PDB file of C-alpha atoms in Angstrom:
ATOM      1  CA  ASP A   1       9.782  12.198  -7.935  1.00 69.00           C
ATOM      2  CA  GLN A   2       8.264  11.276  -4.594  1.00 80.00           C
ATOM      3  CA  GLN A   3       4.779  12.746  -4.427  1.00 93.00           C
ATOM      4  CA  VAL A   4       4.206  11.491  -0.885  1.00 96.00           C
ATOM      5  CA  LYS A   5       7.014  11.807   1.639  1.00 96.00           C
ATOM      6  CA  GLN A   6       7.486  10.489   5.121  1.00 97.00           C
ATOM      7  CA  ASN A   7      10.735  12.022   6.241  1.00 93.00           C
ATOM      8  CA  SER A   8      11.096  10.131   9.510  1.00 95.00           C
ATOM      9  CA  PRO A   9      12.003   6.495   8.916  1.00 95.00           C
ATOM     10  CA  SER A  10      11.574   5.682  12.594  1.00 97.00           C
ATOM     11  CA  LEU A  11       9.992   6.984  15.784  1.00 97.00           C
ATOM     12  CA  SER A  12      10.172   5.715  19.366  1.00 97.00           C
ATOM     13  CA  VAL A  13       7.748   6.748  22.099  1.00 98.00           C
ATOM     14  CA  GLN A  14       6.960   5.623  25.607  1.00 97.00           C
ATOM     15  CA  GLU A  15       3.789   3.684  26.279  1.00 97.00           C
ATOM     16  CA  GLY A  16       0.954   6.027  27.226  1.00 97.00           C
ATOM     17  CA  ARG A  17       2.460   9.037  25.475  1.00 97.00           C
ATOM     18  CA  ILE A  18       1.394  10.557  22.163  1.00 98.00           C
ATOM     19  CA  SER A  19       2.830   9.359  18.856  1.00 98.00           C
ATOM     20  CA  ILE A  20       2.840  11.855  15.999  1.00 98.00           C
ATOM     21  CA  LEU A  21       3.628  10.622  12.499  1.00 98.00           C
ATOM     22  CA  ASN A  22       4.042  13.137   9.706  1.00 98.00           C
ATOM     23  CA  CYS A  23       3.510  13.075   5.969  1.00 98.00           C
ATOM     24  CA  ASP A  24       3.974  15.671   3.211  1.00 97.00           C
ATOM     25  CA  TYR A  25       2.660  15.612  -0.339  1.00 97.00           C
ATOM     26  CA  THR A  26       3.321  17.619  -3.467  1.00 95.00           C
ATOM     27  CA  ASN A  27       0.471  16.801  -5.855  1.00 92.00           C
ATOM     28  CA  SER A  28      -2.402  19.278  -5.539  1.00 92.00           C
ATOM     29  CA  MET A  29      -4.740  16.779  -7.210  1.00 90.00           C
ATOM     30  CA  PHE A  30      -4.692  14.512  -4.161  1.00 92.00           C
ATOM     31  CA  ASP A  31      -8.037  14.839  -2.405  1.00 91.00           C
ATOM     32  CA  TYR A  32      -8.193  11.792  -0.154  1.00 92.00           C
ATOM     33  CA  PHE A  33      -5.597  10.626   2.320  1.00 95.00           C
ATOM     34  CA  LEU A  34      -5.185   7.387   4.225  1.00 95.00           C
ATOM     35  CA  TRP A  35      -2.982   5.802   6.826  1.00 97.00           C
ATOM     36  CA  TYR A  36      -2.150   2.116   6.701  1.00 97.00           C
ATOM     37  CA  LYS A  37      -0.450   0.058   9.377  1.00 97.00           C
ATOM     38  CA  LYS A  38       1.814  -2.882   8.539  1.00 95.00           C
ATOM     39  CA  TYR A  39       3.090  -5.637  10.798  1.00 95.00           C
ATOM     40  CA  PRO A  40       5.991  -7.856   9.661  1.00 91.00           C
ATOM     41  CA  ALA A  41       5.003 -10.595   7.189  1.00 88.00           C
ATOM     42  CA  GLU A  42       1.519  -9.122   6.778  1.00 92.00           C
ATOM     43  CA  GLY A  43      -0.031  -6.828   4.211  1.00 93.00           C
ATOM     44  CA  PRO A  44      -0.884  -3.214   5.065  1.00 95.00           C
ATOM     45  CA  THR A  45      -4.178  -2.758   6.877  1.00 95.00           C
ATOM     46  CA  PHE A  46      -6.319   0.354   6.629  1.00 94.00           C
ATOM     47  CA  LEU A  47      -6.290   2.525   9.734  1.00 96.00           C
ATOM     48  CA  ILE A  48      -7.958   5.877   9.124  1.00 96.00           C
ATOM     49  CA  SER A  49      -8.647   8.297   6.290  1.00 94.00           C
ATOM     50  CA  ILE A  50      -9.543  11.919   5.652  1.00 95.00           C
ATOM     51  CA  SER A  51     -11.121  13.754   2.774  1.00 92.00           C
ATOM     52  CA  SER A  52      -9.687  17.061   1.622  1.00 92.00           C
ATOM     53  CA  ILE A  53     -12.910  18.817   2.612  1.00 93.00           C
ATOM     54  CA  LYS A  54     -12.089  18.125   6.261  1.00 94.00           C
ATOM     55  CA  ASP A  55      -9.148  19.097   8.431  1.00 95.00           C
ATOM     56  CA  LYS A  56      -9.570  16.461  11.132  1.00 97.00           C
ATOM     57  CA  ASN A  57     -10.893  12.944  11.481  1.00 97.00           C
ATOM     58  CA  GLU A  58     -10.955  10.974  14.681  1.00 97.00           C
ATOM     59  CA  ASP A  59     -11.409   7.271  15.380  1.00 96.00           C
ATOM     60  CA  GLY A  60     -10.793   6.172  18.928  1.00 97.00           C
ATOM     61  CA  ARG A  61      -7.142   6.673  19.801  1.00 97.00           C
ATOM     62  CA  PHE A  62      -6.299   7.715  16.234  1.00 98.00           C
ATOM     63  CA  THR A  63      -6.701  11.217  14.810  1.00 98.00           C
ATOM     64  CA  VAL A  64      -5.592  12.429  11.414  1.00 98.00           C
ATOM     65  CA  PHE A  65      -5.045  16.126  10.752  1.00 98.00           C
ATOM     66  CA  LEU A  66      -4.855  17.662   7.285  1.00 97.00           C
ATOM     67  CA  ASN A  67      -3.314  21.051   6.472  1.00 97.00           C
ATOM     68  CA  LYS A  68      -4.035  21.591   2.781  1.00 95.00           C
ATOM     69  CA  SER A  69      -2.214  24.889   2.493  1.00 95.00           C
ATOM     70  CA  ALA A  70       0.962  23.260   3.789  1.00 96.00           C
ATOM     71  CA  LYS A  71       0.269  19.971   1.963  1.00 96.00           C
ATOM     72  CA  HIS A  72       0.862  18.189   5.234  1.00 97.00           C
ATOM     73  CA  LEU A  73      -0.960  15.572   7.230  1.00 97.00           C
ATOM     74  CA  SER A  74      -0.235  13.919  10.530  1.00 98.00           C
ATOM     75  CA  LEU A  75      -1.446  10.908  12.467  1.00 98.00           C
ATOM     76  CA  HIS A  76      -1.777  11.203  16.241  1.00 98.00           C
ATOM     77  CA  ILE A  77      -2.026   8.122  18.401  1.00 98.00           C
ATOM     78  CA  VAL A  78      -2.911   8.730  22.022  1.00 97.00           C
ATOM     79  CA  PRO A  79      -2.290   6.974  24.260  1.00 97.00           C
ATOM     80  CA  SER A  80       0.299   4.861  22.461  1.00 98.00           C
ATOM     81  CA  GLN A  81       0.337   1.146  23.227  1.00 97.00           C
ATOM     82  CA  PRO A  82       3.031  -1.500  22.589  1.00 96.00           C
ATOM     83  CA  GLY A  83       0.681  -3.180  20.092  1.00 96.00           C
ATOM     84  CA  ASP A  84       0.856  -0.030  17.977  1.00 97.00           C
ATOM     85  CA  SER A  85       4.468  -0.851  17.094  1.00 97.00           C
ATOM     86  CA  ALA A  86       4.419  -1.277  13.311  1.00 97.00           C
ATOM     87  CA  VAL A  87       5.297   0.493  10.092  1.00 97.00           C
ATOM     88  CA  TYR A  88       2.831   3.258   9.252  1.00 98.00           C
ATOM     89  CA  PHE A  89       2.322   4.253   5.631  1.00 97.00           C
ATOM     90  CA  CYS A  90       0.751   7.488   4.514  1.00 97.00           C
ATOM     91  CA  ALA A  91      -1.107   7.229   1.192  1.00 95.00           C
ATOM     92  CA  ALA A  92      -2.781   9.771  -1.044  1.00 94.00           C
ATOM     93  CA  SER A  93      -5.435   9.336  -3.675  1.00 89.00           C
ATOM     94  CA  ALA A  94      -6.589  11.305  -6.673  1.00 83.00           C
ATOM     95  CA  HIS A  95      -9.585  10.659  -8.837  1.00 73.00           C
ATOM     96  CA  LEU A  96      -8.576   9.525 -12.291  1.00 65.00           C
ATOM     97  CA  SER A  97     -11.012  10.096 -15.118  1.00 59.00           C
ATOM     98  CA  GLY A  98     -12.911   6.997 -16.111  1.00 56.00           C
ATOM     99  CA  SER A  99     -11.316   4.709 -13.538  1.00 58.00           C
ATOM    100  CA  ALA A 100     -11.159   3.900  -9.878  1.00 63.00           C
ATOM    101  CA  ARG A 101      -8.834   5.782  -7.594  1.00 74.00           C
ATOM    102  CA  GLN A 102      -5.181   4.883  -7.173  1.00 83.00           C
ATOM    103  CA  LEU A 103      -3.017   5.202  -4.091  1.00 89.00           C
ATOM    104  CA  THR A 104       0.448   6.736  -3.908  1.00 93.00           C
ATOM    105  CA  PHE A 105       2.324   5.632  -0.807  1.00 96.00           C
ATOM    106  CA  GLY A 106       5.035   7.223   1.273  1.00 96.00           C
ATOM    107  CA  SER A 107       8.069   5.214   2.337  1.00 96.00           C
ATOM    108  CA  GLY A 108       6.741   4.488   5.817  1.00 97.00           C
ATOM    109  CA  THR A 109       7.669   5.251   9.424  1.00 97.00           C
ATOM    110  CA  GLN A 110       8.583   2.478  11.851  1.00 97.00           C
ATOM    111  CA  LEU A 111       6.883   3.258  15.157  1.00 98.00           C
ATOM    112  CA  THR A 112       8.202   1.565  18.276  1.00 98.00           C
ATOM    113  CA  VAL A 113       6.218   1.972  21.479  1.00 97.00           C
ATOM    114  CA  LEU A 114       8.382   1.191  24.482  1.00 96.00           C
ATOM    115  CA  PRO A 115       6.738  -0.390  27.533  1.00 91.00           C
TER     116      PRO A 115
ATOM    117  CA  GLU B   1     -15.513 -12.407   5.090  1.00 66.00           C
ATOM    118  CA  ALA B   2     -12.288 -13.967   3.848  1.00 80.00           C
ATOM    119  CA  GLY B   3      -9.439 -11.587   3.075  1.00 92.00           C
ATOM    120  CA  VAL B   4      -7.244 -11.280   0.016  1.00 96.00           C
ATOM    121  CA  ALA B   5      -5.319 -14.523  -0.503  1.00 96.00           C
ATOM    122  CA  GLN B   6      -1.889 -14.738  -2.078  1.00 97.00           C
ATOM    123  CA  SER B   7       0.461 -17.586  -2.845  1.00 97.00           C
ATOM    124  CA  PRO B   8       3.195 -18.507  -2.505  1.00 97.00           C
ATOM    125  CA  ARG B   9       4.208 -16.526   0.568  1.00 96.00           C
ATOM    126  CA  TYR B  10       7.911 -16.853  -0.177  1.00 97.00           C
ATOM    127  CA  LYS B  11       9.879 -17.620  -3.317  1.00 97.00           C
ATOM    128  CA  ILE B  12      13.608 -17.821  -3.983  1.00 98.00           C
ATOM    129  CA  ILE B  13      14.838 -18.045  -7.567  1.00 97.00           C
ATOM    130  CA  GLU B  14      17.993 -17.366  -9.528  1.00 97.00           C
ATOM    131  CA  LYS B  15      18.261 -14.482 -11.944  1.00 96.00           C
ATOM    132  CA  ARG B  16      16.929 -15.155 -15.438  1.00 96.00           C
ATOM    133  CA  GLN B  17      14.428 -17.696 -14.073  1.00 97.00           C
ATOM    134  CA  SER B  18      10.660 -17.224 -14.276  1.00 97.00           C
ATOM    135  CA  VAL B  19       8.214 -16.880 -11.414  1.00 98.00           C
ATOM    136  CA  ALA B  20       4.453 -16.470 -11.027  1.00 98.00           C
ATOM    137  CA  PHE B  21       2.345 -15.154  -8.190  1.00 97.00           C
ATOM    138  CA  TRP B  22      -1.335 -15.797  -7.584  1.00 97.00           C
ATOM    139  CA  CYS B  23      -3.984 -13.592  -5.977  1.00 97.00           C
ATOM    140  CA  ASN B  24      -7.591 -14.287  -5.005  1.00 96.00           C
ATOM    141  CA  PRO B  25      -9.343 -11.033  -4.062  1.00 96.00           C
ATOM    142  CA  ILE B  26     -12.210 -10.597  -1.635  1.00 95.00           C
ATOM    143  CA  SER B  27     -15.445 -11.924  -3.122  1.00 93.00           C
ATOM    144  CA  GLY B  28     -17.322  -9.262  -5.041  1.00 91.00           C
ATOM    145  CA  HIS B  29     -14.389  -6.881  -5.334  1.00 92.00           C
ATOM    146  CA  ALA B  30     -14.263  -5.631  -8.886  1.00 90.00           C
ATOM    147  CA  THR B  31     -10.975  -3.752  -8.681  1.00 92.00           C
ATOM    148  CA  LEU B  32      -7.689  -5.564  -8.198  1.00 94.00           C
ATOM    149  CA  TYR B  33      -4.211  -4.108  -7.838  1.00 95.00           C
ATOM    150  CA  TRP B  34      -0.686  -5.490  -7.880  1.00 97.00           C
ATOM    151  CA  TYR B  35       1.997  -3.559  -6.002  1.00 97.00           C
ATOM    152  CA  GLN B  36       5.754  -3.975  -5.670  1.00 97.00           C
ATOM    153  CA  GLN B  37       7.279  -3.060  -2.312  1.00 96.00           C
ATOM    154  CA  ILE B  38      11.049  -2.872  -2.227  1.00 95.00           C
ATOM    155  CA  LEU B  39      12.675  -2.957   1.209  1.00 92.00           C
ATOM    156  CA  GLY B  40      12.565   0.462   2.859  1.00 90.00           C
ATOM    157  CA  GLN B  41      10.043   1.872   0.393  1.00 93.00           C
ATOM    158  CA  GLY B  42       6.295   2.122   0.187  1.00 94.00           C
ATOM    159  CA  PRO B  43       4.197  -0.035  -2.122  1.00 95.00           C
ATOM    160  CA  LYS B  44       4.379   1.014  -5.761  1.00 95.00           C
ATOM    161  CA  LEU B  45       1.479   0.288  -8.090  1.00 94.00           C
ATOM    162  CA  LEU B  46       2.277  -2.041 -10.969  1.00 96.00           C
ATOM    163  CA  ILE B  47      -1.121  -2.694 -12.525  1.00 95.00           C
ATOM    164  CA  GLN B  48      -4.812  -2.078 -11.857  1.00 93.00           C
ATOM    165  CA  PHE B  49      -7.669  -4.252 -13.118  1.00 93.00           C
ATOM    166  CA  GLN B  50     -11.367  -3.437 -13.222  1.00 90.00           C
ATOM    167  CA  ASN B  51     -13.117  -6.815 -13.509  1.00 89.00           C
ATOM    168  CA  ASN B  52     -11.046  -8.552 -16.214  1.00 85.00           C
ATOM    169  CA  GLY B  53      -9.877  -5.403 -17.983  1.00 91.00           C
ATOM    170  CA  VAL B  54      -6.651  -3.463 -17.438  1.00 92.00           C
ATOM    171  CA  VAL B  55      -7.249   0.081 -16.208  1.00 89.00           C
ATOM    172  CA  ASP B  56      -3.645   1.169 -15.770  1.00 90.00           C
ATOM    173  CA  ASP B  57      -0.390  -0.683 -16.419  1.00 93.00           C
ATOM    174  CA  SER B  58       1.783   2.354 -17.034  1.00 91.00           C
ATOM    175  CA  GLN B  59       4.258   1.375 -14.297  1.00 92.00           C
ATOM    176  CA  LEU B  60       4.509  -2.298 -15.229  1.00 95.00           C
ATOM    177  CA  PRO B  61       7.882  -3.202 -16.831  1.00 94.00           C
ATOM    178  CA  LYS B  62       6.239  -4.928 -19.751  1.00 94.00           C
ATOM    179  CA  ASP B  63       9.464  -6.351 -21.160  1.00 95.00           C
ATOM    180  CA  ARG B  64       9.561  -8.821 -18.278  1.00 97.00           C
ATOM    181  CA  PHE B  65       6.360  -8.473 -16.243  1.00 97.00           C
ATOM    182  CA  SER B  66       2.902  -9.624 -17.272  1.00 97.00           C
ATOM    183  CA  ALA B  67      -0.391  -9.934 -15.432  1.00 97.00           C
ATOM    184  CA  GLU B  68      -3.826 -11.260 -16.211  1.00 95.00           C
ATOM    185  CA  ARG B  69      -7.242 -11.563 -14.631  1.00 94.00           C
ATOM    186  CA  LEU B  70      -9.045 -13.693 -17.167  1.00 81.00           C
ATOM    187  CA  LYS B  71     -12.370 -14.322 -15.425  1.00 86.00           C
ATOM    188  CA  GLY B  72     -12.473 -11.112 -13.435  1.00 84.00           C
ATOM    189  CA  VAL B  73     -11.682 -12.893 -10.163  1.00 91.00           C
ATOM    190  CA  ASP B  74      -8.251 -14.468  -9.611  1.00 95.00           C
ATOM    191  CA  SER B  75      -5.147 -12.840 -10.985  1.00 97.00           C
ATOM    192  CA  THR B  76      -1.598 -13.924 -11.734  1.00 97.00           C
ATOM    193  CA  LEU B  77       1.530 -11.797 -12.001  1.00 98.00           C
ATOM    194  CA  LYS B  78       4.503 -13.244 -13.865  1.00 98.00           C
ATOM    195  CA  ILE B  79       8.130 -12.183 -14.140  1.00 98.00           C
ATOM    196  CA  GLN B  80      10.200 -13.609 -16.981  1.00 97.00           C
ATOM    197  CA  PRO B  81      13.172 -13.392 -16.797  1.00 96.00           C
ATOM    198  CA  ALA B  82      13.785 -12.182 -13.253  1.00 97.00           C
ATOM    199  CA  LYS B  83      16.527  -9.707 -12.358  1.00 97.00           C
ATOM    200  CA  LEU B  84      18.242  -9.093  -9.047  1.00 97.00           C
ATOM    201  CA  GLU B  85      16.384  -5.788  -8.644  1.00 96.00           C
ATOM    202  CA  ASP B  86      13.042  -7.614  -8.740  1.00 97.00           C
ATOM    203  CA  SER B  87      13.668  -8.786  -5.167  1.00 97.00           C
ATOM    204  CA  ALA B  88      10.719  -7.323  -3.277  1.00 97.00           C
ATOM    205  CA  VAL B  89       7.381  -8.107  -1.683  1.00 97.00           C
ATOM    206  CA  TYR B  90       4.566  -8.320  -4.235  1.00 98.00           C
ATOM    207  CA  LEU B  91       1.269  -7.235  -2.766  1.00 98.00           C
ATOM    208  CA  CYS B  92      -2.188  -7.796  -4.154  1.00 98.00           C
ATOM    209  CA  ALA B  93      -5.067  -5.563  -3.089  1.00 96.00           C
ATOM    210  CA  SER B  94      -8.738  -5.355  -3.963  1.00 94.00           C
ATOM    211  CA  ARG B  95     -11.750  -3.158  -3.392  1.00 91.00           C
ATOM    212  CA  ARG B  96     -15.438  -3.284  -4.154  1.00 88.00           C
ATOM    213  CA  GLY B  97     -16.109   0.157  -5.571  1.00 79.00           C
ATOM    214  CA  PRO B  98     -14.167   3.165  -6.794  1.00 71.00           C
ATOM    215  CA  THR B  99     -14.277   5.005  -3.477  1.00 72.00           C
ATOM    216  CA  ASP B 100     -13.921   2.044  -1.131  1.00 76.00           C
ATOM    217  CA  THR B 101     -10.887   1.180   0.940  1.00 86.00           C
ATOM    218  CA  GLN B 102      -8.265  -1.110  -0.559  1.00 91.00           C
ATOM    219  CA  TYR B 103      -7.689  -4.387   1.284  1.00 94.00           C
ATOM    220  CA  PHE B 104      -4.272  -5.983   0.988  1.00 96.00           C
ATOM    221  CA  GLY B 105      -3.154  -9.577   0.962  1.00 97.00           C
ATOM    222  CA  PRO B 106      -0.139 -10.770   2.997  1.00 96.00           C
ATOM    223  CA  GLY B 107       2.182 -10.490   0.007  1.00 97.00           C
ATOM    224  CA  THR B 108       4.735 -12.750  -1.653  1.00 97.00           C
ATOM    225  CA  ARG B 109       8.352 -12.147  -0.731  1.00 97.00           C
ATOM    226  CA  LEU B 110      10.534 -12.757  -3.778  1.00 98.00           C
ATOM    227  CA  THR B 111      14.292 -13.148  -3.488  1.00 97.00           C
ATOM    228  CA  VAL B 112      16.288 -13.229  -6.723  1.00 97.00           C
ATOM    229  CA  LEU B 113      19.837 -14.583  -6.327  1.00 96.00           C
TER     230      LEU B 113
END
């Protein structure tokens, strides 16, 4: 049972345009959401996050939107640059009693930004 | 600040052989995680340590996988015996506190023939 889903395995956009990556989740206990970026032969690196008490968080060219009623979040990159080409993972976190949080990852979306 | 270190970076073994992976987390990070990432999928948590104690190993196939973090710093993950379906990238991650971001190492790519 996939609790975090990224239904688009790949996305191609032109340099300078907007990239929109989508993610859906099913577990209502998730209250913190993150996006990680992964280049080949490297580990995932943290990009941006959002708490469930917010509906938008912005950091430079990256904005994450959260729609709790739809259990949907999206990552907007504008303008897109060739260096943004990577696999993007959506992750969700729930607080577990007596322990640190754990992340549940989606399957990733390969973004290709064409020059 | 040095990142999460993992070794080896690549390993090729035959099925039924044993293999071990090593992880050195970021200094001062109390929580350490091991993930398995199969090609085309997202990372899946195998085990979580808090200092040298296991917090959650519910998704670790304990008949063949084992992990330890004896001194609350470095950790090793072992597979014995390996199966073909164990071919994956094994990622180690760490974080300082319960609400901090997880930082990942580069991973070990395991191929089981």
